[in-house]
């Protein structure tokens, strides 16, 4: 552990820094000074801790691609000066943000650890202190003078996850996140035990930051009884470039000729359709059942075991930075940042 590590804490908002507003009787974000006052322990670290606060901290339901780009720009500007980055973020969309940052930051050789809390800092039983303190420890952790974690992660309730593999699983348990399709990168007990074999290896290629995202995408969630109008309305959205079709089980959809023909027409018009399962664990396997074989036949791309959050971020990233549809389709099926097996 490097005692003099420099860590930049980026405060975007979220419950961790919220206080109860008497007028509206709801939780609202406050500025970071309040967080520092509520966690005097931060002064005990030997690390150099600096902070960057969003001008207007947000509830993470207000997160959007512009704020993701703002966040990567902060990291880019400070990349050489700091050993690691801790991002304080609301839990609601944290898995989306972690996924988006993982694509926007290529060959990152430093830790970017997102964390937050289920209870505000000022609450007596808050989970915020442990989450923040351990996230800082992980961001500072080094071995042979190199960061142990070299990817975008979420640290929450004693576990470190690959960010683009996570999903917010519970709105009330302290263990809010799950990474069903990828092992935990580290566990915090008395010591922080890193699972070195599953953490991204240091990259020898140059660090690169992307600053474009294209949100002309939609999600088509299947449910028994969906109508033709429902499918048509989504696939005919003006400017649409890609659709995530959220299918059943191993990537299955009804064998309905009308439905298939709407999808096929969209694909022929150049719209990318990506198949993601509604299940939290497991993978799309085109061809395992007849009900997915025909999806592959008409040109739907398998999202394999990607999370929905990762698929959303990956599509926005690829559409924003690449023009060729065939190239985008190939990249969708390739692991770019460890997001699929
Ligand atoms: N609504 C809050 C947010 O996502 C919830 C949280 O932080 O846990 O910003």
Coordinates of C-alpha atoms and ligand atoms in Angstrom, one line a residue:
X1 CA 0.0 0.0 0.0
X2 CA 1.4 3.4 -1.0
X3 CA 0.9 5.7 1.9
X4 CA 1.3 8.9 -0.1
X5 CA -1.1 8.0 -2.9
X6 CA -3.1 10.9 -4.4
X7 CA -6.8 10.3 -4.8
X8 CA -9.3 12.5 -6.5
X9 CA -12.9 12.2 -5.1
X10 CA -15.5 13.3 -7.7
X11 CA -18.8 14.1 -6.1
X12 CA -21.7 13.8 -8.5
X13 CA -24.5 13.6 -5.9
X14 CA -26.7 10.7 -4.7
X15 CA -28.1 9.6 -1.3
X16 CA -24.6 9.6 0.2
X17 CA -24.6 13.4 0.3
X18 CA -28.3 14.1 0.7
X19 CA -30.1 15.7 3.6
X20 CA -33.7 15.7 4.5
X21 CA -35.3 18.9 3.2
X22 CA -38.1 19.9 5.6
X23 CA -40.0 22.0 3.0
X24 CA -40.4 19.2 0.4
X25 CA -40.1 16.4 2.9
X26 CA -37.7 14.5 0.6
X27 CA -34.0 13.9 0.3
X28 CA -31.9 16.5 -1.7
X29 CA -28.2 16.5 -2.6
X30 CA -25.9 18.9 -0.7
X31 CA -22.4 20.1 -1.4
X32 CA -19.3 18.1 -0.6
X33 CA -18.2 20.2 2.4
X34 CA -21.0 18.6 4.3
X35 CA -19.7 15.2 3.5
X36 CA -16.2 16.1 4.8
X37 CA -17.8 17.4 8.0
X38 CA -19.7 14.2 8.5
X39 CA -16.7 12.0 7.9
X40 CA -13.9 13.4 10.1
X41 CA -12.1 10.0 9.5
X42 CA -11.1 11.3 6.1
X43 CA -8.6 13.5 7.7
X44 CA -6.9 10.4 9.2
X45 CA -5.8 9.1 5.8
X46 CA -2.1 9.5 4.9
X47 CA -3.2 9.9 1.3
X48 CA -3.5 13.2 -0.5
X49 CA -7.3 13.5 -1.0
X50 CA -8.6 16.2 -3.3
X51 CA -12.2 16.7 -4.3
X52 CA -14.1 17.9 -7.3
X53 CA -17.7 18.6 -6.9
X54 CA -20.3 18.8 -9.7
X55 CA -21.6 22.4 -9.9
X56 CA -25.1 21.0 -9.1
X57 CA -24.9 17.6 -7.5
X58 CA -27.7 15.3 -8.8
X59 CA -29.9 12.5 -7.7
X60 CA -28.6 9.8 -10.1
X61 CA -32.0 9.5 -11.8
X62 CA -30.9 12.8 -13.4
X63 CA -27.7 11.3 -14.8
X64 CA -27.3 11.6 -18.6
X65 CA -24.7 11.2 -21.3
X66 CA -23.6 14.8 -21.0
X67 CA -22.8 14.3 -17.4
X68 CA -20.9 11.1 -18.3
X69 CA -18.8 13.1 -20.7
X70 CA -18.3 15.8 -18.1
X71 CA -17.0 13.1 -15.7
X72 CA -14.5 11.5 -18.1
X73 CA -13.2 15.0 -18.9
X74 CA -12.5 15.6 -15.2
X75 CA -10.6 12.2 -15.1
X76 CA -8.7 13.0 -18.3
X77 CA -7.7 16.4 -17.0
X78 CA -6.4 15.0 -13.7
X79 CA -5.2 11.6 -15.0
X80 CA -1.5 12.2 -14.6
X81 CA -1.7 13.9 -11.2
X82 CA -3.7 11.2 -9.3
X83 CA -3.1 7.5 -8.5
X84 CA -6.8 6.8 -8.4
X85 CA -10.3 8.2 -8.7
X86 CA -13.3 7.7 -6.4
X87 CA -16.7 8.8 -7.8
X88 CA -19.5 9.4 -5.3
X89 CA -22.8 8.6 -7.2
X90 CA -26.4 7.7 -6.5
X91 CA -27.1 4.0 -6.6
X92 CA -30.1 4.2 -8.9
X93 CA -28.1 4.6 -12.2
X94 CA -24.6 3.8 -10.9
X95 CA -24.4 0.6 -13.0
X96 CA -25.2 2.6 -16.1
X97 CA -22.6 5.2 -15.3
X98 CA -19.9 2.6 -14.4
X99 CA -20.6 0.9 -17.8
X100 CA -20.5 4.1 -19.7
X101 CA -17.2 5.2 -18.1
X102 CA -15.7 1.8 -18.8
X103 CA -16.2 2.3 -22.5
X104 CA -15.2 6.0 -22.6
X105 CA -11.9 5.3 -20.8
X106 CA -9.7 3.0 -22.8
X107 CA -6.5 1.4 -21.5
X108 CA -7.0 3.0 -18.1
X109 CA -4.2 1.9 -15.8
X110 CA -5.6 3.5 -12.7
X111 CA -8.6 2.6 -10.5
X112 CA -11.9 4.4 -11.0
X113 CA -14.1 3.3 -8.1
X114 CA -17.7 4.4 -8.0
X115 CA -19.5 4.2 -4.7
X116 CA -22.5 5.7 -2.8
X117 CA -24.8 4.5 -0.1
X118 CA -28.3 3.4 0.6
X119 CA -28.7 5.6 3.7
X120 CA -27.6 9.3 3.8
X121 CA -24.4 10.0 5.7
X122 CA -26.2 11.8 8.5
X123 CA -28.3 8.8 9.2
X124 CA -27.1 6.8 12.3
X125 CA -27.0 3.5 10.5
X126 CA -25.5 4.8 7.4
X127 CA -23.5 2.5 5.0
X128 CA -21.8 5.6 3.5
X129 CA -18.7 5.7 5.7
X130 CA -17.6 2.2 5.1
X131 CA -18.3 2.4 1.4
X132 CA -16.3 5.6 0.9
X133 CA -13.4 4.8 3.2
X134 CA -12.8 1.4 1.6
X135 CA -13.3 2.8 -1.9
X136 CA -10.5 5.2 -1.1
X137 CA -8.3 2.4 0.2
X138 CA -8.9 0.4 -3.0
X139 CA -8.2 3.4 -5.2
X140 CA -4.9 3.8 -3.4
X141 CA -3.9 0.1 -3.3
X142 CA -0.6 -0.6 -5.1
X143 CA 1.7 -3.6 -5.7
X144 CA 5.2 -3.2 -7.1
X145 CA 4.4 0.5 -7.4
X146 CA 1.5 -0.2 -9.8
X147 CA -2.2 0.2 -9.1
X148 CA -3.8 -3.2 -8.2
X149 CA -7.1 -2.3 -9.8
X150 CA -6.9 -0.9 -13.4
X151 CA -10.5 -0.6 -14.4
X152 CA -13.8 1.1 -13.7
X153 CA -15.5 -0.6 -10.7
X154 CA -18.3 -0.3 -8.2
X155 CA -17.4 -0.8 -4.5
X156 CA -20.4 -1.4 -2.3
X157 CA -21.1 -3.3 0.9
X158 CA -17.7 -5.0 1.2
X159 CA -17.5 -6.1 -2.4
X160 CA -15.7 -4.7 -5.4
X161 CA -17.3 -5.4 -8.8
X162 CA -16.3 -4.9 -12.4
X163 CA -18.5 -1.8 -13.1
X164 CA -19.9 -2.9 -16.5
X165 CA -21.0 -6.3 -15.0
X166 CA -23.2 -4.8 -12.3
X167 CA -26.9 -4.3 -11.8
X168 CA -28.7 -2.5 -9.0
X169 CA -30.5 -5.5 -7.4
X170 CA -32.1 -4.1 -4.3
X171 CA -33.7 -0.7 -3.4
X172 CA -33.4 -1.4 0.3
X173 CA -30.7 -3.9 1.1
X174 CA -27.2 -2.6 1.9
X175 CA -26.0 -5.1 -0.6
X176 CA -27.5 -3.1 -3.4
X177 CA -25.5 -4.5 -6.4
X178 CA -24.9 -7.9 -8.0
X179 CA -22.5 -9.1 -10.6
X180 CA -24.1 -12.4 -11.5
X181 CA -22.0 -13.2 -14.6
X182 CA -18.6 -12.1 -13.4
X183 CA -16.7 -12.9 -10.2
X184 CA -16.1 -10.3 -7.5
X185 CA -12.8 -8.5 -7.9
X186 CA -12.2 -8.0 -4.2
X187 CA -13.8 -8.5 -0.8
X188 CA -13.2 -6.3 2.2
X189 CA -12.9 -8.0 5.5
X190 CA -10.2 -7.4 8.1
X191 CA -8.0 -7.0 5.0
X192 CA -9.0 -6.3 1.4
X193 CA -8.6 -9.5 -0.5
X194 CA -8.1 -8.9 -4.2
X195 CA -9.0 -11.6 -6.7
X196 CA -6.0 -10.7 -8.9
X197 CA -6.7 -13.3 -11.6
X198 CA -10.1 -11.7 -12.6
X199 CA -8.9 -8.0 -12.5
X200 CA -8.0 -6.4 -15.9
X201 CA -4.3 -6.6 -16.6
X202 CA -2.3 -3.4 -17.0
X203 CA -2.4 -2.2 -20.5
X204 CA 0.7 -1.3 -22.5
X205 CA -1.3 0.8 -25.0
X206 CA -1.8 4.5 -24.5
X207 CA -4.7 5.8 -22.3
X208 CA -7.5 7.1 -24.5
X209 CA -10.6 9.1 -23.6
X210 CA -13.6 9.2 -25.9
X211 CA -16.0 12.1 -25.6
X212 CA -18.9 11.1 -27.8
X213 CA -22.1 9.2 -27.1
X214 CA -25.1 8.8 -29.3
X215 CA -28.4 8.1 -27.5
X216 CA -30.5 7.3 -30.5
X217 CA -31.4 4.0 -29.1
X218 CA -34.5 2.3 -27.6
X219 CA -35.3 -0.7 -25.5
X220 CA -38.0 -3.1 -26.6
X221 CA -39.0 -5.3 -23.6
X222 CA -41.0 -8.3 -24.5
X223 CA -43.9 -9.5 -22.4
X224 CA -46.6 -12.1 -23.2
X225 CA -49.3 -10.3 -25.1
X226 CA -47.3 -7.4 -26.5
X227 CA -49.0 -5.9 -29.6
X228 CA -47.8 -5.2 -33.1
X229 CA -48.4 -1.5 -32.5
X230 CA -46.1 -1.5 -29.5
X231 CA -43.3 -3.0 -31.6
X232 CA -44.0 -0.8 -34.6
X233 CA -44.1 2.4 -32.5
X234 CA -40.6 1.7 -31.1
X235 CA -39.0 0.6 -34.3
X236 CA -40.3 3.6 -36.1
X237 CA -38.9 6.2 -33.7
X238 CA -37.4 9.0 -35.9
X239 CA -33.6 8.9 -35.9
X240 CA -33.4 5.5 -34.3
X241 CA -30.1 3.7 -34.8
X242 CA -30.3 0.7 -32.5
X243 CA -32.7 -1.2 -30.4
X244 CA -32.1 -3.5 -27.5
X245 CA -34.7 -6.3 -27.6
X246 CA -35.1 -7.7 -24.1
X247 CA -36.0 -11.3 -24.6
X248 CA -36.9 -14.3 -22.4
X249 CA -34.5 -16.8 -21.0
X250 CA -31.6 -17.7 -23.3
X251 CA -32.7 -15.0 -25.8
X252 CA -36.1 -16.3 -26.9
X253 CA -39.0 -14.4 -28.5
X254 CA -42.3 -15.6 -29.9
X255 CA -42.4 -17.2 -33.3
X256 CA -44.8 -14.6 -34.7
X257 CA -44.3 -13.8 -38.4
X258 CA -45.7 -10.3 -38.1
X259 CA -43.4 -9.4 -35.2
X260 CA -40.4 -10.9 -37.0
X261 CA -41.2 -9.0 -40.2
X262 CA -41.2 -5.7 -38.4
X263 CA -37.8 -6.5 -36.9
X264 CA -36.5 -7.6 -40.3
X265 CA -37.6 -4.5 -42.1
X266 CA -35.9 -2.4 -39.4
X267 CA -32.7 -4.3 -39.8
X268 CA -32.8 -3.9 -43.6
X269 CA -33.2 -0.1 -43.0
X270 CA -29.8 -0.2 -41.1
X271 CA -31.2 -0.3 -37.5
X272 CA -29.1 -2.5 -35.2
X273 CA -31.0 -4.9 -33.0
X274 CA -29.2 -6.4 -30.0
X275 CA -30.6 -9.3 -28.1
X276 CA -30.3 -9.1 -24.3
X277 CA -32.0 -11.5 -21.9
X278 CA -34.4 -10.3 -19.2
X279 CA -32.7 -12.7 -16.8
X280 CA -30.1 -11.3 -14.5
X281 CA -27.8 -14.3 -14.9
X282 CA -26.8 -16.4 -17.9
X283 CA -26.5 -15.6 -21.5
X284 CA -28.3 -15.2 -24.8
X285 CA -27.6 -18.3 -26.9
X286 CA -28.9 -17.9 -30.4
X287 CA -30.1 -21.2 -31.8
X288 CA -30.4 -23.1 -28.5
X289 CA -34.2 -22.9 -29.1
X290 CA -36.2 -22.5 -32.3
X291 CA -37.5 -19.3 -30.7
X292 CA -34.1 -17.7 -30.9
X293 CA -32.8 -19.3 -34.1
X294 CA -35.0 -17.2 -36.2
X295 CA -33.8 -14.0 -34.5
X296 CA -30.3 -14.8 -35.6
X297 CA -31.6 -15.7 -39.1
X298 CA -33.0 -12.2 -39.6
X299 CA -29.8 -10.5 -38.5
X300 CA -30.3 -9.8 -34.8
X301 CA -27.0 -9.6 -32.8
X302 CA -26.5 -11.6 -29.7
X303 CA -25.6 -9.6 -26.6
X304 CA -24.4 -12.8 -25.0
X305 CA -24.1 -12.2 -21.2
X306 CA -24.0 -8.4 -21.2
X307 CA -26.1 -6.6 -18.6
X308 CA -28.8 -4.3 -20.0
X309 CA -26.9 -1.4 -18.4
X310 CA -23.8 -2.3 -20.2
X311 CA -25.6 -2.9 -23.5
X312 CA -27.1 0.6 -23.3
X313 CA -23.7 2.2 -22.6
X314 CA -21.9 0.1 -25.3
X315 CA -24.4 1.0 -28.0
X316 CA -24.2 4.7 -27.2
X317 CA -20.4 4.5 -27.2
X318 CA -20.2 2.6 -30.5
X319 CA -22.8 4.7 -32.3
X320 CA -21.1 7.8 -31.1
X321 CA -17.6 6.8 -32.2
X322 CA -17.9 4.5 -35.2
X323 CA -19.9 5.0 -38.4
X324 CA -19.8 1.5 -40.0
X325 CA -22.7 -0.7 -39.0
X326 CA -20.8 -3.9 -39.8
X327 CA -17.9 -2.8 -37.6
X328 CA -20.3 -1.8 -34.8
X329 CA -22.1 -5.2 -35.0
X330 CA -18.7 -7.0 -34.7
X331 CA -17.6 -4.9 -31.8
X332 CA -21.0 -5.5 -30.0
X333 CA -20.1 -9.2 -30.0
X334 CA -16.5 -8.6 -28.8
X335 CA -15.4 -7.9 -25.3
X336 CA -14.0 -4.4 -25.3
X337 CA -13.7 -3.8 -21.6
X338 CA -14.5 -7.2 -20.1
X339 CA -18.2 -6.6 -20.4
X340 CA -19.0 -10.0 -21.9
X341 CA -17.6 -13.5 -21.5
Ligands
LIG1 N1 -32.1 8.3 -5.6 C1 -30.7 8.1 -5.2 C2 -29.8 8.3 -6.3 O1 -29.6 7.4 -7.1 C3 -30.6 6.8 -4.6 C4 -29.2 6.5 -4.0 O2 -28.3 7.3 -4.1 O3 -29.0 5.4 -3.5 O4 -29.2 9.3 -6.5

